[in-house]
mmCIF file of C-alpha atoms in Angstrom:
data_model
loop_
_atom_site.group_PDB
_atom_site.id
_atom_site.type_symbol
_atom_site.label_atom_id
_atom_site.label_comp_id
_atom_site.label_asym_id
_atom_site.label_seq_id
_atom_site.Cartn_x
_atom_site.Cartn_y
_atom_site.Cartn_z
ATOM 1 C CA MET I 1 72.615 99.423 74.645
ATOM 2 C CA THR I 2 69.410 97.614 75.449
ATOM 3 C CA ASP I 3 70.145 94.069 76.585
ATOM 4 C CA ILE I 4 66.617 92.688 76.291
ATOM 5 C CA LEU I 5 63.794 94.077 74.222
ATOM 6 C CA PHE I 6 60.669 92.428 75.596
ATOM 7 C CA ALA I 7 57.937 91.790 73.049
ATOM 8 C CA SER I 8 54.481 92.460 74.452
ATOM 9 C CA CYS I 9 51.210 93.632 72.922
ATOM 10 C CA ASP I 10 49.210 96.852 72.784
ATOM 11 C CA GLY I 11 47.044 95.750 75.694
ATOM 12 C CA LEU I 12 50.091 95.241 77.937
ATOM 13 C CA PRO I 13 52.503 98.107 77.234
ATOM 14 C CA ALA I 14 54.462 97.438 80.441
ATOM 15 C CA LEU I 15 54.237 93.608 80.348
ATOM 16 C CA ASP I 16 51.721 91.586 82.298
ATOM 17 C CA GLU I 17 51.649 92.020 86.061
ATOM 18 C CA ASP I 18 53.272 88.639 86.656
ATOM 19 C CA SER I 19 56.257 89.513 84.469
ATOM 20 C CA ALA I 20 57.011 92.775 86.287
ATOM 21 C CA PRO I 21 58.905 91.003 89.118
ATOM 22 C CA LEU I 22 61.123 89.272 86.541
ATOM 23 C CA ARG I 23 61.986 92.537 84.822
ATOM 24 C CA ASP I 24 62.737 94.146 88.204
ATOM 25 C CA ALA I 25 65.011 91.227 89.140
ATOM 26 C CA LEU I 26 66.869 91.568 85.861
ATOM 27 C CA THR I 27 67.295 95.296 86.396
ATOM 28 C CA GLU I 28 68.827 94.567 89.810
ATOM 29 C CA ARG I 29 71.320 92.323 87.997
ATOM 30 C CA GLY I 30 72.340 95.140 85.671
ATOM 31 C CA VAL I 31 70.249 94.102 82.674
ATOM 32 C CA VAL I 32 68.920 97.021 80.633
ATOM 33 C CA SER I 33 65.519 96.305 79.119
ATOM 34 C CA ARG I 34 62.558 97.935 77.453
ATOM 35 C CA VAL I 35 59.171 96.805 76.183
ATOM 36 C CA ALA I 36 57.492 97.121 72.780
ATOM 37 C CA ALA I 37 54.423 95.660 71.104
ATOM 38 C CA TRP I 38 55.441 92.867 68.754
ATOM 39 C CA ASP I 39 53.362 94.289 65.903
ATOM 40 C CA ASP I 40 54.563 97.905 66.223
ATOM 41 C CA PRO I 41 56.083 98.689 62.792
ATOM 42 C CA SER I 42 58.201 101.514 64.215
ATOM 43 C CA VAL I 43 60.274 99.253 66.464
ATOM 44 C CA ASP I 44 63.852 98.441 65.478
ATOM 45 C CA TRP I 45 64.202 94.932 66.876
ATOM 46 C CA SER I 46 67.856 94.818 65.878
ATOM 47 C CA ALA I 47 68.661 97.562 68.407
ATOM 48 C CA ALA I 48 68.868 95.086 71.291
ATOM 49 C CA ARG I 49 71.161 92.206 72.138
ATOM 50 C CA VAL I 50 68.178 89.882 72.538
ATOM 51 C CA VAL I 51 64.457 89.996 71.799
ATOM 52 C CA MET I 52 62.358 88.059 74.284
ATOM 53 C CA ALA I 53 58.669 87.273 73.830
ATOM 54 C CA ARG I 54 56.873 87.756 77.112
ATOM 55 C CA SER I 55 53.302 89.138 76.973
ATOM 56 C CA THR I 56 52.330 88.613 73.328
ATOM 57 C CA TRP I 57 48.877 87.478 74.357
ATOM 58 C CA ASP I 58 47.045 88.631 71.226
ATOM 59 C CA TYR I 59 48.925 86.366 68.814
ATOM 60 C CA ALA I 60 46.089 83.845 68.593
ATOM 61 C CA GLU I 61 44.051 86.290 66.544
ATOM 62 C CA ARG I 62 46.892 86.653 64.006
ATOM 63 C CA ARG I 63 49.119 83.631 64.362
ATOM 64 C CA GLU I 64 50.548 83.756 60.834
ATOM 65 C CA ALA I 65 51.537 87.404 61.299
ATOM 66 C CA PHE I 66 53.110 86.574 64.656
ATOM 67 C CA VAL I 67 55.186 83.728 63.209
ATOM 68 C CA ALA I 68 56.239 85.989 60.319
ATOM 69 C CA TRP I 69 57.293 88.641 62.842
ATOM 70 C CA ALA I 70 59.442 86.079 64.673
ATOM 71 C CA GLU I 71 61.115 85.094 61.415
ATOM 72 C CA ARG I 72 61.820 88.755 60.580
ATOM 73 C CA VAL I 73 63.388 89.342 63.977
ATOM 74 C CA GLU I 74 65.683 86.373 63.526
ATOM 75 C CA ALA I 75 66.587 87.563 60.045
ATOM 76 C CA THR I 76 68.163 90.668 61.619
ATOM 77 C CA GLY I 77 70.674 88.433 63.357
ATOM 78 C CA VAL I 78 69.423 89.242 66.836
ATOM 79 C CA PRO I 79 68.640 86.181 69.008
ATOM 80 C CA LEU I 80 64.952 85.657 69.672
ATOM 81 C CA TRP I 81 63.831 83.823 72.819
ATOM 82 C CA PRO I 82 62.125 81.510 72.119
ATOM 83 C CA ASP I 83 63.262 81.174 68.514
ATOM 84 C CA ALA I 84 60.959 81.363 65.513
ATOM 85 C CA GLN I 85 60.916 77.594 65.043
ATOM 86 C CA THR I 86 59.690 77.080 68.604
ATOM 87 C CA ILE I 87 57.114 79.844 68.195
ATOM 88 C CA ALA I 88 55.731 78.252 65.027
ATOM 89 C CA TRP I 89 55.522 74.860 66.765
ATOM 90 C CA ASN I 90 54.065 76.004 70.087
ATOM 91 C CA THR I 91 51.424 78.434 68.800
ATOM 92 C CA GLU I 92 49.349 75.520 67.470
ATOM 93 C CA LYS I 93 48.172 73.020 70.053
ATOM 94 C CA SER I 94 48.759 70.239 67.567
ATOM 95 C CA TYR I 95 52.191 70.065 69.234
ATOM 96 C CA LEU I 96 50.367 67.866 71.755
ATOM 97 C CA ARG I 97 49.964 65.308 68.974
ATOM 98 C CA HIS I 98 53.730 65.165 68.566
ATOM 99 C CA LEU I 99 54.333 64.789 72.285
ATOM 100 C CA ALA I 100 51.690 62.070 72.576
ATOM 101 C CA ALA I 101 53.194 60.215 69.608
ATOM 102 C CA GLY I 102 56.480 60.220 71.524
ATOM 103 C CA GLY I 103 54.857 58.467 74.462
ATOM 104 C CA LEU I 104 54.032 61.392 76.739
ATOM 105 C CA ARG I 105 50.740 61.064 78.594
ATOM 106 C CA THR I 106 48.433 63.829 77.349
ATOM 107 C CA VAL I 107 44.717 64.472 77.709
ATOM 108 C CA PRO I 108 42.907 62.310 75.112
ATOM 109 C CA THR I 109 41.892 64.468 72.189
ATOM 110 C CA VAL I 110 39.815 64.232 69.037
ATOM 111 C CA TRP I 111 41.471 66.517 66.503
ATOM 112 C CA VAL I 112 39.250 68.289 63.990
ATOM 113 C CA ASP I 113 41.203 69.865 61.157
ATOM 114 C CA PRO I 114 39.918 72.325 58.531
ATOM 115 C CA GLN I 115 39.377 69.565 55.960
ATOM 116 C CA ASP I 116 37.267 67.489 58.381
ATOM 117 C CA ASP I 117 33.465 67.417 58.454
ATOM 118 C CA PRO I 118 32.255 69.053 61.700
ATOM 119 C CA ALA I 119 28.934 67.181 61.403
ATOM 120 C CA ALA I 120 30.825 63.952 62.145
ATOM 121 C CA VAL I 121 32.225 65.207 65.435
ATOM 122 C CA PRO I 122 29.362 64.098 67.758
ATOM 123 C CA ASP I 123 29.633 60.534 66.442
ATOM 124 C CA ARG I 124 33.408 60.576 66.857
ATOM 125 C CA ILE I 125 32.900 61.699 70.461
ATOM 126 C CA ARG I 126 30.262 59.055 71.170
ATOM 127 C CA ASP I 127 32.608 56.409 69.767
ATOM 128 C CA ARG I 128 35.039 57.430 72.511
ATOM 129 C CA GLY I 129 32.310 57.040 75.115
ATOM 130 C CA TRP I 130 32.374 60.725 76.046
ATOM 131 C CA ASP I 131 28.985 62.116 77.033
ATOM 132 C CA ASP I 132 30.469 65.355 78.390
ATOM 133 C CA ALA I 133 33.125 67.125 76.325
ATOM 134 C CA ILE I 134 35.079 70.344 75.889
ATOM 135 C CA VAL I 135 35.562 71.939 72.470
ATOM 136 C CA LYS I 136 38.315 74.510 72.049
ATOM 137 C CA PRO I 137 40.452 76.017 69.275
ATOM 138 C CA GLN I 138 43.776 74.591 68.178
ATOM 139 C CA ILE I 139 45.125 78.139 68.188
ATOM 140 C CA GLY I 140 44.127 80.014 71.296
ATOM 141 C CA VAL I 141 45.096 81.433 74.667
ATOM 142 C CA GLY I 142 43.393 81.207 78.023
ATOM 143 C CA ALA I 143 39.852 79.861 77.795
ATOM 144 C CA ILE I 144 38.888 81.895 74.731
ATOM 145 C CA GLY I 145 36.716 79.825 72.415
ATOM 146 C CA LEU I 146 36.312 77.027 74.962
ATOM 147 C CA ARG I 147 32.814 75.546 75.376
ATOM 148 C CA ARG I 148 31.433 72.557 77.222
ATOM 149 C CA PHE I 149 28.736 70.260 75.811
ATOM 150 C CA THR I 150 26.916 67.737 77.987
ATOM 151 C CA GLY I 151 24.457 64.888 77.469
ATOM 152 C CA LEU I 152 25.792 64.157 74.013
ATOM 153 C CA ALA I 153 24.408 60.634 74.010
ATOM 154 C CA GLY I 154 20.803 61.805 73.874
ATOM 155 C CA ASP I 155 20.582 65.595 73.685
ATOM 156 C CA ALA I 156 20.249 66.602 70.035
ATOM 157 C CA ALA I 157 20.485 70.304 70.857
ATOM 158 C CA GLN I 158 23.846 69.818 72.560
ATOM 159 C CA ALA I 159 25.139 67.793 69.624
ATOM 160 C CA THR I 160 23.972 70.477 67.197
ATOM 161 C CA GLY I 161 25.640 73.138 69.301
ATOM 162 C CA MET I 162 28.876 71.172 69.231
ATOM 163 C CA VAL I 163 28.757 70.938 65.442
ATOM 164 C CA GLU I 164 28.093 74.673 65.063
ATOM 165 C CA HIS I 165 30.849 75.665 67.476
ATOM 166 C CA THR I 166 33.308 73.290 65.840
ATOM 167 C CA ARG I 167 32.473 74.756 62.428
ATOM 168 C CA GLU I 168 33.226 78.244 63.757
ATOM 169 C CA LEU I 169 36.593 77.113 65.110
ATOM 170 C CA LEU I 170 37.553 75.407 61.861
ATOM 171 C CA GLY I 171 37.447 78.789 60.195
ATOM 172 C CA ALA I 172 40.166 79.938 62.593
ATOM 173 C CA GLY I 173 42.522 77.026 62.134
ATOM 174 C CA GLY I 174 41.030 73.903 63.670
ATOM 175 C CA ALA I 175 39.335 72.516 66.755
ATOM 176 C CA MET I 176 40.106 69.962 69.416
ATOM 177 C CA VAL I 177 37.658 68.012 71.556
ATOM 178 C CA GLN I 178 38.546 66.539 74.921
ATOM 179 C CA PRO I 179 36.497 64.767 77.576
ATOM 180 C CA TYR I 180 35.295 66.909 80.439
ATOM 181 C CA LEU I 181 37.521 65.947 83.365
ATOM 182 C CA PRO I 182 35.750 66.074 86.734
ATOM 183 C CA GLY I 183 39.137 66.130 88.429
ATOM 184 C CA VAL I 184 39.745 69.685 87.196
ATOM 185 C CA ALA I 185 36.787 71.044 89.166
ATOM 186 C CA GLU I 186 37.745 68.892 92.155
ATOM 187 C CA HIS I 187 41.540 69.125 92.225
ATOM 188 C CA GLY I 188 42.334 71.980 89.870
ATOM 189 C CA GLU I 189 45.130 72.224 87.333
ATOM 190 C CA LEU I 190 48.815 71.987 88.200
ATOM 191 C CA SER I 191 51.307 74.302 86.514
ATOM 192 C CA VAL I 192 54.973 73.333 86.787
ATOM 193 C CA PHE I 193 57.547 75.943 85.780
ATOM 194 C CA PHE I 194 61.072 75.446 84.453
ATOM 195 C CA ALA I 195 63.909 77.835 83.596
ATOM 196 C CA ALA I 196 66.546 76.386 81.267
ATOM 197 C CA GLY I 197 65.261 72.930 82.174
ATOM 198 C CA ARG I 198 65.431 73.467 85.942
ATOM 199 C CA LEU I 199 62.350 73.397 88.167
ATOM 200 C CA THR I 200 61.578 76.834 89.625
ATOM 201 C CA HIS I 201 58.130 76.491 91.213
ATOM 202 C CA ALA I 202 54.693 74.937 90.842
ATOM 203 C CA ILE I 203 51.196 76.186 91.535
ATOM 204 C CA ARG I 204 47.798 74.577 91.690
ATOM 205 C CA LYS I 205 45.071 76.598 90.009
ATOM 206 C CA ARG I 206 41.488 76.088 91.109
ATOM 207 C CA ALA I 207 38.261 77.147 89.447
ATOM 208 C CA ALA I 208 35.668 79.307 91.152
ATOM 209 C CA ALA I 209 32.659 77.512 92.600
ATOM 210 C CA GLY I 210 30.351 76.306 89.832
ATOM 211 C CA ASP I 211 32.991 76.789 87.095
ATOM 212 C CA PHE I 212 35.668 74.583 85.571
ATOM 213 C CA ARG I 213 37.913 77.290 84.098
ATOM 214 C CA VAL I 214 40.941 77.961 86.282
ATOM 215 C CA GLN I 215 42.119 81.213 84.695
ATOM 216 C CA PRO I 216 42.183 84.284 87.002
ATOM 217 C CA GLU I 217 39.916 86.220 84.626
ATOM 218 C CA HIS I 218 37.228 83.600 85.319
ATOM 219 C CA GLY I 219 37.604 83.792 89.076
ATOM 220 C CA GLY I 220 40.258 81.111 89.415
ATOM 221 C CA THR I 221 42.696 81.139 92.326
ATOM 222 C CA HIS I 222 46.095 79.549 92.870
ATOM 223 C CA GLU I 223 48.469 78.408 95.577
ATOM 224 C CA LEU I 224 52.129 77.432 95.656
ATOM 225 C CA VAL I 225 52.512 73.633 95.900
ATOM 226 C CA ARG I 226 55.060 70.839 95.690
ATOM 227 C CA PRO I 227 54.320 68.470 92.775
ATOM 228 C CA GLU I 228 53.882 64.768 93.418
ATOM 229 C CA ARG I 229 56.537 62.504 91.946
ATOM 230 C CA ASP I 230 54.418 61.328 89.008
ATOM 231 C CA GLU I 231 53.349 64.904 88.246
ATOM 232 C CA LEU I 232 56.923 66.151 88.221
ATOM 233 C CA ASP I 233 58.011 63.220 86.055
ATOM 234 C CA THR I 234 55.347 64.030 83.449
ATOM 235 C CA ALA I 235 56.225 67.735 83.389
ATOM 236 C CA THR I 236 59.962 67.031 83.212
ATOM 237 C CA TRP I 237 59.464 64.554 80.364
ATOM 238 C CA ALA I 238 57.538 67.187 78.402
ATOM 239 C CA VAL I 239 60.333 69.745 78.766
ATOM 240 C CA ALA I 240 62.962 67.114 77.934
ATOM 241 C CA ALA I 241 61.056 66.294 74.730
ATOM 242 C CA VAL I 242 61.259 69.952 73.723
ATOM 243 C CA ALA I 243 64.986 70.015 74.478
ATOM 244 C CA ALA I 244 65.485 66.946 72.286
ATOM 245 C CA ARG I 245 63.484 68.516 69.474
ATOM 246 C CA PHE I 246 65.152 71.944 69.456
ATOM 247 C CA GLY I 247 68.619 71.211 70.798
ATOM 248 C CA GLU I 248 68.429 72.859 74.221
ATOM 249 C CA PRO I 249 65.952 73.244 77.081
ATOM 250 C CA PRO I 250 63.505 76.117 76.654
ATOM 251 C CA LEU I 251 64.487 79.218 78.589
ATOM 252 C CA ILE I 252 61.028 79.358 80.175
ATOM 253 C CA ALA I 253 58.453 76.579 80.132
ATOM 254 C CA ARG I 254 55.196 75.918 81.897
ATOM 255 C CA ALA I 255 53.710 72.428 81.865
ATOM 256 C CA ASP I 256 50.005 72.329 82.737
ATOM 257 C CA LEU I 257 48.790 69.003 84.104
ATOM 258 C CA VAL I 258 45.371 67.642 85.039
ATOM 259 C CA ALA I 259 44.079 64.323 86.314
ATOM 260 C CA ASP I 260 42.758 62.387 83.318
ATOM 261 C CA LEU I 261 39.799 60.011 83.282
ATOM 262 C CA GLU I 262 41.958 57.394 84.986
ATOM 263 C CA GLY I 263 43.076 59.851 87.655
ATOM 264 C CA ARG I 264 46.661 59.975 86.352
ATOM 265 C CA PRO I 265 48.534 63.215 85.596
ATOM 266 C CA ALA I 266 48.324 64.151 81.927
ATOM 267 C CA LEU I 267 49.671 67.119 80.031
ATOM 268 C CA ILE I 268 46.925 69.462 78.862
ATOM 269 C CA GLU I 269 49.207 72.244 77.643
ATOM 270 C CA LEU I 270 52.903 73.127 77.387
ATOM 271 C CA GLU I 271 53.506 76.872 77.157
ATOM 272 C CA LEU I 272 56.908 77.968 75.862
ATOM 273 C CA ILE I 273 56.257 81.453 74.482
ATOM 274 C CA GLU I 274 54.381 83.724 76.857
ATOM 275 C CA PRO I 275 53.138 81.757 79.862
ATOM 276 C CA ARG I 276 51.727 83.597 82.828
ATOM 277 C CA LEU I 277 54.436 83.062 85.436
ATOM 278 C CA PHE I 278 52.598 83.722 88.711
ATOM 279 C CA LEU I 279 55.714 85.342 90.192
ATOM 280 C CA ARG I 280 54.073 87.822 92.549
ATOM 281 C CA GLY I 281 54.921 86.810 96.082
ATOM 282 C CA HIS I 282 57.400 84.154 94.936
ATOM 283 C CA PRO I 283 60.844 85.826 95.030
ATOM 284 C CA GLU I 284 62.822 82.574 94.914
ATOM 285 C CA ALA I 285 61.163 81.573 91.646
ATOM 286 C CA THR I 286 61.692 85.062 90.270
ATOM 287 C CA ASP I 287 65.395 84.907 91.113
ATOM 288 C CA ALA I 288 65.753 81.461 89.576
ATOM 289 C CA ILE I 289 64.264 82.580 86.261
ATOM 290 C CA ALA I 290 66.258 85.831 86.276
ATOM 291 C CA ASP I 291 69.474 83.871 86.860
ATOM 292 C CA ALA I 292 68.648 81.561 83.943
ATOM 293 C CA VAL I 293 68.126 84.576 81.685
ATOM 294 C CA LEU I 294 71.422 86.043 82.871
ATOM 295 C CA GLU I 295 73.211 82.778 82.064
ATOM 296 C CA ARG I 296 71.882 82.832 78.504
ATOM 297 C CA LEU I 297 72.876 86.478 78.133
ATOM 298 C CA ALA I 298 76.400 85.721 79.346
ATOM 299 C CA VAL I 299 76.898 83.255 76.510
ATOM 300 C CA LEU I 300 76.347 86.106 74.039
ATOM 301 C CA ARG I 301 79.080 88.325 75.485
#
């Protein structure tokens, strides 16, 4: 019998390249797995002991369908990792509102919901004192839909562009506006990884020269690093908040941190569903995550 049926997408029929080491490590531990696209109607998700979301990177285009799929999988009685409740919560970046309300330091954000007037956004940004800002979707992956607007205090064209882009994003579920953080271009973005609440590794992602996007598809690079104490505290607090909310630590979590306008580490994203793991060349991290998966499987025996 298949132990783990990995949910992926049509564009990644064999999982993403950073998940391949994890699957290989699980195979070495005797775990039988296979991969299927989450939206493939021919797949019998009940034919495995566990369904695990891993490379479902196209969900942002069809979030409601993705959440409905997760609920259907759970309805079969087969465990889904992460569960449907976590998927519904983490696929909208408004989860950052909840974490911030609980006291976690996050990047300051102006939330623009579908019922809000996009024409008011430039004034809301100016009231914050932000002359340089990033607009991105509340439902999205990578840097898709992300745009930067500068000179908002006096450049009417930039303000108009912000309104138009925000209006486009509202049609897809909402927008969020954050100050442009010079520290990202200078120091990069830190990703801290956890398996079942335990630290596995951390990397610092850096943007290509002249860019501020740290994703590999935009020329970003990364290196293995040791987090500073305040960075690790912030990431650990974020994962602990999830554990308190859902009853147990997430099997896999990636906390993305940046230096905010005060130079302090702030959470910019917490990925619980399908984070890129950056496992290539990091066998110890791969083994740590594989062992955590094996522990969760053992509970089901």
